[in-house]
Structure formats: structure tokens, C-alpha cells
Coordinates of C-alpha atoms in Angstrom, one line a residue:
X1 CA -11.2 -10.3 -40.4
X2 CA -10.8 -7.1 -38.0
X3 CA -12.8 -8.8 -35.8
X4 CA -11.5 -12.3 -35.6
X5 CA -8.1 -10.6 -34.7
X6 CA -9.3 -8.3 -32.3
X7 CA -11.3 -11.5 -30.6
X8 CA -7.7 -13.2 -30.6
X9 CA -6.0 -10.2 -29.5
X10 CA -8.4 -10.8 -26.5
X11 CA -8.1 -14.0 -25.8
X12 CA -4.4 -14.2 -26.3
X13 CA -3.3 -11.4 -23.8
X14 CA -6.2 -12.0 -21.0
X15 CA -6.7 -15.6 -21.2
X16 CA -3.8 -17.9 -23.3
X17 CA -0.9 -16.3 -21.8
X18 CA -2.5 -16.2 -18.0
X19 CA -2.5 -20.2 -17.7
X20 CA -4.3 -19.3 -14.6
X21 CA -7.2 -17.8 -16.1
X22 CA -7.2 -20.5 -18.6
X23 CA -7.1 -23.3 -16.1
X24 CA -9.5 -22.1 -14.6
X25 CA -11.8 -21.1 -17.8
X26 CA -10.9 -25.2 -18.5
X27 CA -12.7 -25.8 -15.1
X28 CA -16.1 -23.4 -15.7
X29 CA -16.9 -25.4 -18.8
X30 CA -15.7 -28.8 -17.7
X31 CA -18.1 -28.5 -15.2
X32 CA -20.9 -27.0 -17.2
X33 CA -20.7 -29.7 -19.5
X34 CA -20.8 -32.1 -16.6
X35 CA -24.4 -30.6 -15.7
X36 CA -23.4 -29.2 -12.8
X37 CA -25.0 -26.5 -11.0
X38 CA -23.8 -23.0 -12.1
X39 CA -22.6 -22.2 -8.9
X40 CA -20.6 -25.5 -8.6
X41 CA -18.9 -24.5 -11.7
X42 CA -18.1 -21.1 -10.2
X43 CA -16.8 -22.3 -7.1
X44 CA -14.8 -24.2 -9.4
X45 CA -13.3 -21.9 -11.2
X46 CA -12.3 -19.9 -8.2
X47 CA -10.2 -22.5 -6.5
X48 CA -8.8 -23.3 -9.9
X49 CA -7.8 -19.8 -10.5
X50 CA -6.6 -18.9 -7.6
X51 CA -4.9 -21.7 -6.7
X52 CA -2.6 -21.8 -10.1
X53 CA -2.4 -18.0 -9.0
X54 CA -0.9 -19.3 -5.6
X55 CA 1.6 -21.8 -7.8
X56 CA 2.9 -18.7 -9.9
X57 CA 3.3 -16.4 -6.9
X58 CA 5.5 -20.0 -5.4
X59 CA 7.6 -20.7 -8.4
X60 CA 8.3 -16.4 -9.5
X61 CA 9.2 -16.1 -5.4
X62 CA 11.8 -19.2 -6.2
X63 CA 13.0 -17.5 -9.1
X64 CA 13.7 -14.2 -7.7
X65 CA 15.2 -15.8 -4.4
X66 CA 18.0 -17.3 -6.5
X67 CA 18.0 -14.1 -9.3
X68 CA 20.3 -12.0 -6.5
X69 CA 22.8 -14.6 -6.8
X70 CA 22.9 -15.2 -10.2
X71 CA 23.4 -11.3 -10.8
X72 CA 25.9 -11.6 -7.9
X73 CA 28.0 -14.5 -9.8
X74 CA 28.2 -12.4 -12.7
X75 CA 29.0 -8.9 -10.8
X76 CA 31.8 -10.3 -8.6
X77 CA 33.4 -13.0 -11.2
X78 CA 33.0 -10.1 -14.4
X79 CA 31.6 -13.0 -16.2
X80 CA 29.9 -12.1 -19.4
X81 CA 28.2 -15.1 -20.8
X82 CA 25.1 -17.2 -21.9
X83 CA 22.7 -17.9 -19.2
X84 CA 20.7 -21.0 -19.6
X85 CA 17.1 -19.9 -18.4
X86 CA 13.7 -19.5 -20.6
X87 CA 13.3 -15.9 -19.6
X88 CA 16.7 -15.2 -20.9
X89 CA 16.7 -17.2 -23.8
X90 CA 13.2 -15.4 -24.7
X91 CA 14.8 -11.6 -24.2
X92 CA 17.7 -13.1 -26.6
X93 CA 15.5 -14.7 -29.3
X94 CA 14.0 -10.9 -29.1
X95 CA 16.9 -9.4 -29.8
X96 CA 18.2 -11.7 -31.9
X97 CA 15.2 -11.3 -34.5
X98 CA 15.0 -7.6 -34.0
X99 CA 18.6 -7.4 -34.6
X100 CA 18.2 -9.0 -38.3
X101 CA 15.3 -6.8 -38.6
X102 CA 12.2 -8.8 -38.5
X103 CA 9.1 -8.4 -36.3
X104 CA 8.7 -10.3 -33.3
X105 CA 5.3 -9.9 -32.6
X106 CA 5.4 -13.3 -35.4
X107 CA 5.5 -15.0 -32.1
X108 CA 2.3 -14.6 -31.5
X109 CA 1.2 -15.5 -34.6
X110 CA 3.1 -19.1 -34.3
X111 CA 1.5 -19.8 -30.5
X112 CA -2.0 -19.2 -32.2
X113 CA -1.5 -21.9 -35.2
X114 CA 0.7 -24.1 -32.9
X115 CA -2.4 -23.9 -30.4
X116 CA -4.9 -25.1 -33.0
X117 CA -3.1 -27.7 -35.0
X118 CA -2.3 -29.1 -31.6
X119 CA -6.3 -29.3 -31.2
X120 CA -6.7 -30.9 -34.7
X121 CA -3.8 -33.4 -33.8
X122 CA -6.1 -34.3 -30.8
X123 CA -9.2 -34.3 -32.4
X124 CA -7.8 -36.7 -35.2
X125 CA -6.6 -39.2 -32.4
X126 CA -8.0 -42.4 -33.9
X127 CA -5.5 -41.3 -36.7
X128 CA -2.5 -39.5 -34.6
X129 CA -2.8 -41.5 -31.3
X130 CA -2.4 -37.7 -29.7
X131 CA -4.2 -37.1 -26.4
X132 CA -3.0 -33.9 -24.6
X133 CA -3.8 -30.8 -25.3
X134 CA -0.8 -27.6 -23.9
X135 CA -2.4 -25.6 -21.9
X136 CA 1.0 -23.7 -20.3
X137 CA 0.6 -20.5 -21.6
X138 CA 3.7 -19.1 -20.5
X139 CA 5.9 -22.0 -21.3
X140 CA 4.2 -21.8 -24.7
X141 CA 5.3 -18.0 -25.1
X142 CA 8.7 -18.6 -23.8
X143 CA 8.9 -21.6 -26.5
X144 CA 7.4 -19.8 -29.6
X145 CA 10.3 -17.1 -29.1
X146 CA 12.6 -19.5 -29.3
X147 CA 11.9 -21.7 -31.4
X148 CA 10.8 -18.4 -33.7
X149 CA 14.9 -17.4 -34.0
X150 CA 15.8 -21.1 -34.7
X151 CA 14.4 -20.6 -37.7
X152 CA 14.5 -17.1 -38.9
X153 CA 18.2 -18.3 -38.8
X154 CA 17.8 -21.7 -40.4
X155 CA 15.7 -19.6 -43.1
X156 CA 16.1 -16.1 -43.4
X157 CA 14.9 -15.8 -46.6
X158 CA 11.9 -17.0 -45.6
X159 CA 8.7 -14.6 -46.1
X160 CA 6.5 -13.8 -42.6
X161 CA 3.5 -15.9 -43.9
X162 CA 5.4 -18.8 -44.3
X163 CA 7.4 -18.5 -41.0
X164 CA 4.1 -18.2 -39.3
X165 CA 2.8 -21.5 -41.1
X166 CA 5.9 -23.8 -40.6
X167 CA 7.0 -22.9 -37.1
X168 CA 3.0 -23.6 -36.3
X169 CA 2.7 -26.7 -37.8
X170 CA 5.9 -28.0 -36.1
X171 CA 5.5 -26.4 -32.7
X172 CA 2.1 -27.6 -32.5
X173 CA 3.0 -31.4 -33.2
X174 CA 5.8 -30.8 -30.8
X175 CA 3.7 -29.9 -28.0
X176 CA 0.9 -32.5 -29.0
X177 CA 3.5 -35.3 -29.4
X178 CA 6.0 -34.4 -26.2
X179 CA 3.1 -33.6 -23.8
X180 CA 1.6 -37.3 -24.9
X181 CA 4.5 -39.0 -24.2
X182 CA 4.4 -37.9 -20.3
X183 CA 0.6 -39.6 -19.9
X184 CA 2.2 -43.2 -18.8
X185 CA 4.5 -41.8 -16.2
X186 CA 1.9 -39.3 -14.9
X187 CA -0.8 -41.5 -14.6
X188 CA 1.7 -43.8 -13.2
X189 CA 3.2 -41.0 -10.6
X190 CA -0.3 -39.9 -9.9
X191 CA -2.8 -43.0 -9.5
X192 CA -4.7 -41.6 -12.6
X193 CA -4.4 -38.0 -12.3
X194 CA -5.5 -36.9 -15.1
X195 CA -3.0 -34.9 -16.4
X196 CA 0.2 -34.8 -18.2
X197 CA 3.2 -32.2 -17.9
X198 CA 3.2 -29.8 -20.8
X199 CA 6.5 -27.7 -19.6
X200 CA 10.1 -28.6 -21.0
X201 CA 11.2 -31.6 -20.1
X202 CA 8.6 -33.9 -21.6
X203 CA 11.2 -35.9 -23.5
X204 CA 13.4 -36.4 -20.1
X205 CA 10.0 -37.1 -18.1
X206 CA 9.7 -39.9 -21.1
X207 CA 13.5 -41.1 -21.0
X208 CA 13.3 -41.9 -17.5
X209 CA 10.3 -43.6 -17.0
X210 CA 11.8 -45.8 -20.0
X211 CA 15.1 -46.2 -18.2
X212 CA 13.4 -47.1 -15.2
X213 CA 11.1 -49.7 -16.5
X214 CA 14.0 -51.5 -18.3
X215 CA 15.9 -51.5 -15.1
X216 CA 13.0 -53.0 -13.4
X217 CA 12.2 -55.4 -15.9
X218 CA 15.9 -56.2 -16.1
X219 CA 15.8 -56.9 -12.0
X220 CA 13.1 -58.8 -10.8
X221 CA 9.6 -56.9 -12.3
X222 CA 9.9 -54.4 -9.1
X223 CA 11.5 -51.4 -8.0
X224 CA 14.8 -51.5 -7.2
X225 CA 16.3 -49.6 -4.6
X226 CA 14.9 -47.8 -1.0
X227 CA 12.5 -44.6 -2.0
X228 CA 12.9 -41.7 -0.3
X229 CA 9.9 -42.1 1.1
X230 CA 10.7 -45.4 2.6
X231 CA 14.0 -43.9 4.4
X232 CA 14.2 -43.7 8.0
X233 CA 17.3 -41.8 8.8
X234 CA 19.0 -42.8 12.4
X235 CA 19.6 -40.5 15.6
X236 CA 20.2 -36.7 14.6
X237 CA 20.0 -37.7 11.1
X238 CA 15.9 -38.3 11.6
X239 CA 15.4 -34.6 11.6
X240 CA 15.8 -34.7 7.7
X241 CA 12.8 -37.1 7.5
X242 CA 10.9 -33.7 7.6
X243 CA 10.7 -31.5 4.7
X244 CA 11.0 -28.5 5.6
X245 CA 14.0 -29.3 7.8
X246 CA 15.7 -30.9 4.9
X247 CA 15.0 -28.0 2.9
X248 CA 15.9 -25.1 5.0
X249 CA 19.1 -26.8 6.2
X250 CA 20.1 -28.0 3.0
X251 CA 19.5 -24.8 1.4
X252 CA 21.1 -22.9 3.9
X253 CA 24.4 -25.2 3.0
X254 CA 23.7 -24.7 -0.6
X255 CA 23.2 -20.9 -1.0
X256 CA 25.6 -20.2 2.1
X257 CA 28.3 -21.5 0.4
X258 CA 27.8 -19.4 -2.2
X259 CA 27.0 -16.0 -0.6
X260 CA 30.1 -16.8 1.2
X261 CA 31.9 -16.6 -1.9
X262 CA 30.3 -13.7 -3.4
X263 CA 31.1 -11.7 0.0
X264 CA 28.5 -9.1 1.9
X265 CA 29.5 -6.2 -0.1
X266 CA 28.6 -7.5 -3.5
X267 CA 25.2 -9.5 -2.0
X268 CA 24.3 -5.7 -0.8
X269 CA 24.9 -4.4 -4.1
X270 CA 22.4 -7.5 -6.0
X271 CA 19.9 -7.3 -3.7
X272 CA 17.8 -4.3 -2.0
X273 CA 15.9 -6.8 0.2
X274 CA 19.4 -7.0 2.4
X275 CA 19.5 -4.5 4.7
X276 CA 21.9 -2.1 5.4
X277 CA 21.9 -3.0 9.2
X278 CA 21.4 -6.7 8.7
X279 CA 23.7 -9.6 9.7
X280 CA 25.6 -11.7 7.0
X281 CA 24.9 -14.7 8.5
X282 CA 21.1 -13.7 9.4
X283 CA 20.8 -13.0 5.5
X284 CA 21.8 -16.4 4.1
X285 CA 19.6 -18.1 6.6
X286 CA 16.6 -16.0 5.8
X287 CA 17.4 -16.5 1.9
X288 CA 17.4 -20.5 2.7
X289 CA 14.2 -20.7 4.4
X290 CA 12.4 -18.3 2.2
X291 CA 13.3 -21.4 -0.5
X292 CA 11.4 -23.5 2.2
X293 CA 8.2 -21.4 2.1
X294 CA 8.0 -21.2 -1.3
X295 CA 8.1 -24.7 -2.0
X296 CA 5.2 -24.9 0.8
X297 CA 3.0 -22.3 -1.3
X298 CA 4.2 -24.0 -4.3
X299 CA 2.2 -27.2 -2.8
X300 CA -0.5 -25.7 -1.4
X301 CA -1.6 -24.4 -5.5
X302 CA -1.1 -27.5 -6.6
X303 CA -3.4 -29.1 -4.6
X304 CA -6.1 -26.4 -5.4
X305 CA -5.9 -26.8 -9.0
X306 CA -5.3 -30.0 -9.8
X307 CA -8.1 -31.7 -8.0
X308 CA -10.5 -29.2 -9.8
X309 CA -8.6 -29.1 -13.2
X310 CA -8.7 -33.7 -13.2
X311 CA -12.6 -33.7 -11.8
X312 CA -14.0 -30.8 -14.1
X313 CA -12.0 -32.3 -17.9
X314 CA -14.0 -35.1 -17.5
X315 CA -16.4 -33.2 -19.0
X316 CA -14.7 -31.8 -21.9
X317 CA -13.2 -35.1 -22.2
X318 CA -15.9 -36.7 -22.6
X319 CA -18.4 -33.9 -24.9
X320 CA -15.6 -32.2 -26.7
X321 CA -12.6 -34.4 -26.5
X322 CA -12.9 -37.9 -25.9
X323 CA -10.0 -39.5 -24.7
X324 CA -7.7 -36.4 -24.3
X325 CA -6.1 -35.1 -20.9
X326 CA -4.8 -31.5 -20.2
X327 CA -1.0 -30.9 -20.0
X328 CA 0.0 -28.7 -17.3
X329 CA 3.0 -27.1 -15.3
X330 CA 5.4 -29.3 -14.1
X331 CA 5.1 -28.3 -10.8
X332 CA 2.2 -30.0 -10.5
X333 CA 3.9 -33.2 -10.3
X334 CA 5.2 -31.9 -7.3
X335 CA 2.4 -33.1 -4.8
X336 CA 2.2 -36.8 -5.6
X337 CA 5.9 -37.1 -4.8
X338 CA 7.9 -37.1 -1.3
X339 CA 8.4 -33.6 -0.8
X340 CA 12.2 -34.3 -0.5
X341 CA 12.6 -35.3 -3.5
X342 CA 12.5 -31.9 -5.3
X343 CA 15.1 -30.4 -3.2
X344 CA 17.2 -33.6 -3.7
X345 CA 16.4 -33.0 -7.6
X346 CA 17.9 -29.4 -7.3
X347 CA 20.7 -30.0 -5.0
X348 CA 22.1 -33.2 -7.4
X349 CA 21.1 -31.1 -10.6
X350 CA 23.1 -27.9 -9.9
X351 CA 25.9 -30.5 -8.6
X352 CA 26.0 -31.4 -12.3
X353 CA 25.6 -28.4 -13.6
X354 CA 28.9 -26.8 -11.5
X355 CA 31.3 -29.1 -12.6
X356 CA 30.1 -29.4 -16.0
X357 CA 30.4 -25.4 -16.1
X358 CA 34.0 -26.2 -14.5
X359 CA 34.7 -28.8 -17.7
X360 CA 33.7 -26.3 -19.9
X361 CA 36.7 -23.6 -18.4
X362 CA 39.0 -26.4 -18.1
X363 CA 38.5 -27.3 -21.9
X364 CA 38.7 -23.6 -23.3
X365 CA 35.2 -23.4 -24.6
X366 CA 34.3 -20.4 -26.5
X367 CA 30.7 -20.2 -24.6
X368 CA 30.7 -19.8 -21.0
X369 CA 27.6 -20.9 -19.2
X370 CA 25.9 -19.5 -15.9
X371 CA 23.1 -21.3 -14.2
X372 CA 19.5 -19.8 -14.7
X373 CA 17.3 -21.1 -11.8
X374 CA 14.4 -22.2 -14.2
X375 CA 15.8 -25.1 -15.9
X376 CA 18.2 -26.3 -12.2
X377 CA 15.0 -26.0 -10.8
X378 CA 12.4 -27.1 -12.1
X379 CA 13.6 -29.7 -14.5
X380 CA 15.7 -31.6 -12.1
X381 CA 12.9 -31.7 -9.5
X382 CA 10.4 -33.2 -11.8
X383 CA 12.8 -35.9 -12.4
X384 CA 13.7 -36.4 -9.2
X385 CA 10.1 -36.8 -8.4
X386 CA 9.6 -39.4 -11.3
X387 CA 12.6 -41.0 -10.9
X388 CA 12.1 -41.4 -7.3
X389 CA 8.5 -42.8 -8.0
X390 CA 10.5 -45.4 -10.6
X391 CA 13.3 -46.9 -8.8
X392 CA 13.9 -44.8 -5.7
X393 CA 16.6 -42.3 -4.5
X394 CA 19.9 -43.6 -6.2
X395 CA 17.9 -43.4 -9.3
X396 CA 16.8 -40.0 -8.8
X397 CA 20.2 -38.7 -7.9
X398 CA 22.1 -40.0 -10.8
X399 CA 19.1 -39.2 -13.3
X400 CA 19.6 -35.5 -12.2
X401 CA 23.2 -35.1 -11.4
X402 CA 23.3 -36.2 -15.7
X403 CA 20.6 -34.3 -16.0
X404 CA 22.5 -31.1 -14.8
X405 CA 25.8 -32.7 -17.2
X406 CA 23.4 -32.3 -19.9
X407 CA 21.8 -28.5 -19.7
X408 CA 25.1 -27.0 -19.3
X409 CA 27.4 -29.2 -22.2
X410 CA 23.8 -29.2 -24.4
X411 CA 23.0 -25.0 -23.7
X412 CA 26.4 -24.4 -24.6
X413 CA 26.2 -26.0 -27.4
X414 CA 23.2 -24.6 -28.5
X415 CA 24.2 -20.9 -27.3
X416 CA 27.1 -20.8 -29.9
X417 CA 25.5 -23.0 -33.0
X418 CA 22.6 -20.6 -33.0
X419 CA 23.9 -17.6 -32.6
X420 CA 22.2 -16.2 -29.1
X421 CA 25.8 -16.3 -27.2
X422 CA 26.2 -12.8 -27.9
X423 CA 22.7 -11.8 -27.1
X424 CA 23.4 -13.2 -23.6
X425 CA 20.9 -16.8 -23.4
X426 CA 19.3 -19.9 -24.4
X427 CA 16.2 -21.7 -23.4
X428 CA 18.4 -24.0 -21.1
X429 CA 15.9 -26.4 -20.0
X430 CA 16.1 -30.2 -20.7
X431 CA 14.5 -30.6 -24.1
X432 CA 16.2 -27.1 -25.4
X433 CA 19.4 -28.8 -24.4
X434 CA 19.2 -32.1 -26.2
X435 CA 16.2 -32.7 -29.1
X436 CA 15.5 -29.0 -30.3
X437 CA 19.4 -28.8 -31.0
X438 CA 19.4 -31.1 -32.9
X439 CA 15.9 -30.4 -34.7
X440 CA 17.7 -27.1 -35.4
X441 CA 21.2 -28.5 -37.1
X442 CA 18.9 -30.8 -39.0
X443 CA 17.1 -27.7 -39.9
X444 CA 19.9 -25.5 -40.6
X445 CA 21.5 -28.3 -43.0
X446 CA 18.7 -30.0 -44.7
X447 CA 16.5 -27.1 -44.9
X448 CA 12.7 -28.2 -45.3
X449 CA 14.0 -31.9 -45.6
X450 CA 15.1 -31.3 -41.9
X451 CA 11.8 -30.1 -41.1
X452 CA 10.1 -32.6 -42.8
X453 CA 12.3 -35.0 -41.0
X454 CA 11.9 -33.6 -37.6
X455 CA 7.7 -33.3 -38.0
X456 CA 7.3 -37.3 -39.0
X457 CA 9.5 -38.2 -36.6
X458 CA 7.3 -36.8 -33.5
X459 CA 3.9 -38.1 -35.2
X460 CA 5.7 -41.7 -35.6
X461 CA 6.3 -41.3 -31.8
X462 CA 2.7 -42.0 -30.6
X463 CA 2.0 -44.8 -33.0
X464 CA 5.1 -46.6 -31.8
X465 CA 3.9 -46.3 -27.9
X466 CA 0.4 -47.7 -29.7
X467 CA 1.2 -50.6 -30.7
X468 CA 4.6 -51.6 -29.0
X469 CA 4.1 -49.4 -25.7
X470 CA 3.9 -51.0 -22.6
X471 CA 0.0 -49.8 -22.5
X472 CA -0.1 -50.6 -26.2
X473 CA -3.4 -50.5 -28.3
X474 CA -7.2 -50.4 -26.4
X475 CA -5.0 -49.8 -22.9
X476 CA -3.1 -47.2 -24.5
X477 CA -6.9 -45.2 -24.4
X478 CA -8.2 -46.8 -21.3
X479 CA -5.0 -45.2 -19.2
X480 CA -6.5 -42.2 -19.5
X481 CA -10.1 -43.1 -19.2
X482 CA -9.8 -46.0 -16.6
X483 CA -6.9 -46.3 -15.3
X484 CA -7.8 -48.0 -12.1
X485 CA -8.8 -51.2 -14.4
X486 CA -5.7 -50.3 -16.8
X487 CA -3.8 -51.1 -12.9
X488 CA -5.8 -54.3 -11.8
X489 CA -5.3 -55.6 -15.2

């Protein structure tokens, strides 16, 4: 037994929670098993590695850009409130379940069995219709500490053993089932990628690829509406047809707004990389265009990885898992759309999430919410990029302007039902804010009936898109496998 822990303990700290190491461990034996040469599967490996290195150093350089002026917000306005962002809502579940006196290292635990029973779910896909396996290690730590205080609190008189065993079973069949219902739309978004998205938005990657096929049905079979892609702005206006000129302006408008506000002395207080002999205005347009240069990093991984990641799981696809695809950062989406789009996704996502955060002062509510970059980010440019891909630009504006409605009125929620107000976050990102609420009141008020419910109603999910899905039955395999014929067909 000593041993099979300390052989977890291994893999878990060097290998399952490094996604980059593990993508790129993925790649070595998808290539092995494809008979190619050792040094192929190497070379593999490399470019896999590094470039999902290069996509972490893109999307933690995004994240601390903005982290200045989130800790500015809260310095100058003396705001003391929830902040809807994964890394937040992780150092609160923490606290939260130390505070009540129980071991977080259960977290741990729960990623292991959730891991496993989502390989079993895959393995039994003639019977569970499952095809993805999670491979986000960080997402999956993020969510296992979560999801770990939900319930702790729906249960606390709930032993450690049986913690452990529940929380597997249904985080497991929620990453199995939520990452499988993002394979249509991929595929779709990609030309056959490969992949799916196993981050936190799978039910909203799902939702609007729904929304945008009933909308096209409901018009003419096509898409409706001009695609970003497909715009060719007039005279001076032409110069936003490039993306990084888009990007840098529009982010220079976005954050220079709000530096404004927070004034030089407090931006010099928040953040050491502003020098003491450095112009205001200088600042904000270096802060802007620093945005721009992440995003260009940010594409450059993706490009790395995913081309090795989709060409070396044929291999385990075909010897060890037949049928299944990997699910992967969201970001990844990120190079099979118009680059514009994710900044659009952004700006219209934060637009919704200001004046929701304005409602929620207006209307007195006893949780204040400030932005974490994480979930205005990255959730809103993945749909922008799908949405965009569905039915165009209007499409992708509305879809994340609601989407932005939604984190701040669902977090807030959230943030006050389950207690992690006071310990200063919640998850915040798009599926935190609308299903696993209300997984968690179901929980909290039905007990293991609400788990019971909650677990049957994600396995029921992929044998509805099996045989009433719009790739229903021998397609619904054959996307994955072939979907060039899946496309002629």
C-alpha cells in the first residue's frame, strides 16, 4: 500500500497537476503505440511540452497583467468582497475546510478517484456513450477544492472515506459527461480536431452551439449574420482588421479607463513593475500591449501542442481507447477562431459583468462581487470564438455580454449560499455560476437524493445526444473518428 501511494504521490505532484508534462507524456506513448520511431516520439514530446509550457507562461502573464488592477479596485474603492476567480475560490474552499477543521489534503484524494472513474466511464462507452477523458490538471485541482467545500458543507457529518468516495464518483462523471458534451462544437470549430475543452465552461460551450443551431435551423439551414472574419471595416476603421491593432487599442481604452480611475498613486502602490520615474500615460499603454503579446504567445503554444496532442491520440485512441478524444484547455480553441474574436469575447463579457456588479449595489445585495480575470477572460473568449464560428459577431456579442450577466448574479449567488463570502471567493467561471449551484442546493436539501439526482442526470446527458443528437447514434462515434465523412455526409 506504501508503495501504491508513494507511486501516486509521484505522479500526482510531477505529472497530473503539470498538464504540460502530461500532455506531453499523452504524446510519447500516443506515438509509441503508433509504431513510430523512438525519436519521433521524443521530438514529440518536446514540442508538446514546451509548447503547453509556452500557453501557461501566455495565459499566467494575462492573469498577472490584470491582477494590479484588481488589487487596485479593491485598495482605492476599500471594497472587501467575493472575487469571482478559480484561484480565489480555491484559497477560500481552503480556508473554508480548514476553518471547520478538516483536512484538505482530501482534495487530492477526490482528483485521484474522479480521474479513474472518469477512465472507467470511458472505457464503458458502449454503455455510457462517454468519450473524453480530462486531462486539465490544474483546472481539475482548482475544481476538486471546490467542489470538496460544497460538500463538506452539504454533509459535515460525513466521515473522510466517504467524502473521498462520493465527491469522486460525481466529479468524475462531471468531468466525463461536461467534457463530452463540447466534442460536436469542437469538432465542428476545428475541422476534426481532435479534441474537446475540458476547462469550465463545458455546459456554456454546449448551450451555445445548441442556441446557434436552433437559430440556424430556425432561419434558412445557414449561418446567420456577417463573421468577424468576413468584416471588412471602411477607411481608418480597416486598421482594426488586424489583431494586434484591435487588441492593443482596444485594450488600451479598456484598461485606460480604468487606471484613470484608480489614479497614479494607487497603480504605484499595486504594482512594482511601474516605475517610479515612468509616465502615467506610458504605463497604461505598455499594460495594453503587453495584453497584445500575450495573446500572441498564447497562440503560438497552441499551435505547438495541439497538432502533436490530435496526430499522437490516435494511437491511444485506437490501442487503449477506442473512440475517446482528450479534453484540453480552453485556450486551445483559441487558434481555429479569428483572433478578434477573443478580445471581442472579453471586452462584451466584462461589459456584462460591470453593470451586473452595478445591479447588484443598486439592489442592496449582501454579497459584493469583483471581477477575477480568469472567468472574464477566458470563459467569454471561448464563447466568443464558438459563437462566432455559429452565427457570427452579433451572436458572439450578445452570448458574452449574458454571459458576463450570468458570472456576476450566479457567483454572488453562490458566494453567499455556500458560505465562501467571508473567506473572500468563489470559482466564478461559467459552470460554477449556473449548474454546480444548483447541484449544490439540490445537495444541501435532498442530501444523497440530491446527489443521486445530480449523478443520473449527467450520465442521461450522453444517451440523449445518442440517440436524439444532431450526430445521433453510429455518427455520434464516427465524429470523432471520421469526421471528414461525418461532414460530406
Amino acid at each position: 500500500m506504501h508503495v501504491l501511494l508513494s507511486i501516486w504521490g509521484f505522479f500526482q505532484n510531477n505529472i497530473l497537476t503539470k498538464p504540460a508534462f502530461f500532455v506531453g507524456i499523452i504524446v510519447f506513448l500516443g506515438y509509441l503505440l503508433l509504431r513510430k520511431p523512438f525519436y519521433e516520439a521524443l521530438a514529440g514530446f518536446i514540442k508538446a511540452t514546451v509548447g503547453y509550457m509556452i500557453l501557461n507562461v501566455a495565459s499566467g502573464g494575462l492573469v498577472g497583467n490584470f491582477r494590479p488592477i484588481l488589487a487596485g479596485l479593491n485598495q482605492r474603492f476599500n471594497l472587501n468582497a467575493a472575487v469571482i476567480d478559480p484561484y480565489f475560490g480555491q484559497a477560500a474552499a481552503q480556508a473554508a475546510v480548514e476553518n471547520i477543521g478538516r483536512s484538505f489534503t482530501m482534495m487530492m484524494q477526490v482528483l485521484l478517484i474522479a480521474f479513474l472513474w472518469n477512465l472507467v466511464l470511458v472505457m464503458a462507452r458502449k454503455l455510457t456513450k462517454v468519450r473524453t477523458v480530462f486531462i486539465t490538471g490544474h483546472i481539475m485541482v482548482q475544481q476538486s477544492s471546490t467542489a470538496l467545500w460544497l460538500v463538506l458543507l452539504c454533509f459535515p457529518g460525513l466521515r473522510d472515506p466517504g467524502v473521498v468516495a462520493m465527491l469522486g464518483l460525481f466529479l468524475g462523471t462531471y468531468w466525463a459527461v461536461s467534457t463530452n458534451m463540447t466534442v460536436n462544437a469542437t469538432q465542428e470549430l476545428t475541422n476534426g480536431g481532435g479534441f474537446a475543452v475540458g476547462h469550465q465552461q463545458m455546459f456554456g460551450v454546449w448551450a451555445i452551439d445548441k442556441i446557434g443551431d436552433a437559430l440556424n435551423k430556425k432561419g434558412s439551414g445557414t449561418s446567420q449574420g456577417k463573421k468577424i472574419e468576413d468584416m471588412k471595416l471602411p477607411g481608418f476603421l480597416s486598421i482594426f482588421n488586424e489583431n494586434i491593432v484591435a487588441t492593443s487599442i482596444l485594450m488600451t481604452l479598456f484598461f485606460g479607463v480604468i487606471m484613470i480611475i484608480l489614479g497614479k498613486d494607487t497603480m504605484h502602490k499595486m504594482d512594482g513593475g511601474f516605475g517610479a520615474n515612468q509616465n502615467f500615460g506610458f504605463y497604461i499603454i505598455e499594460k495594453a500591449f503587453t495584453f497584445a503579446v500575450y495573446l500572441q504567445i498564447l497562440q503560438l503554444g497552441v499551435r505547438l501542442f495541439v497538432a502533436e496532442l490530435t496526430e499522437s491520440f490516435q494511437g491511444i485512441s485506437n490501442k487503449l481507447l477506442p473512440g475517446s478524444v482528450p479534453a484540453v484547455d480552453c485556450a486551445a480553441t483559441y487558434g481555429f477562431g479569428h483572433p478578434n474574436a477573443v478580445t471581442i469575447g472579453f471586452l462584451f463579457g466584462a461589459l456584462g459583468q460591470f453593470l451586473a456588479i452595478i445591479g447588484l449595489i443598486v439592489f442592496k445585495s449582501p454579497v459584493f462581487i469583483i471581477t477575477g480575470f480568469v472567468p472574464v477572460f477566458f470563459d467569454n473568449a471561448t464563447f466568443a470564438v464558438f459563437a462566432n464560428k455559429k452565427r457570427g459577431l452579433t451572436f458572439a456579442i450578445i452570448v458574452t455580454f449574458i454571459s458576463g450577466v450570468i458570472q456576476v448574479l450566479g457567483g454572488a449567488f453562490a458566494a453567499h449560499y455556500f458560505q465562501l463570502a467571508q473567506f473572500g471567493g468563489w470559482h466564478g467561471n461559467f459552470d460554477w455560476d449556473t449548474v454546480w449551484p444548483v447541484f449544490g442546493v439540490l445537495m444541501k436539501n435532498l442530501k444523497y437524493v440530491g446527489v443521486g439526482i445530480c449523478i443520473v442526470f449527467l450520465l442521461a446527458i450522453p444517451q440523449l445526444e445518442y440517440f436524439f443528437g444532431k450526430y445521433r447514434r453510429e455518427k455520434y462515434w464516427k465524429v470523432v473518428e471520421d469526421y471528414d465523412s461525418v461532414k460530406q455526409s
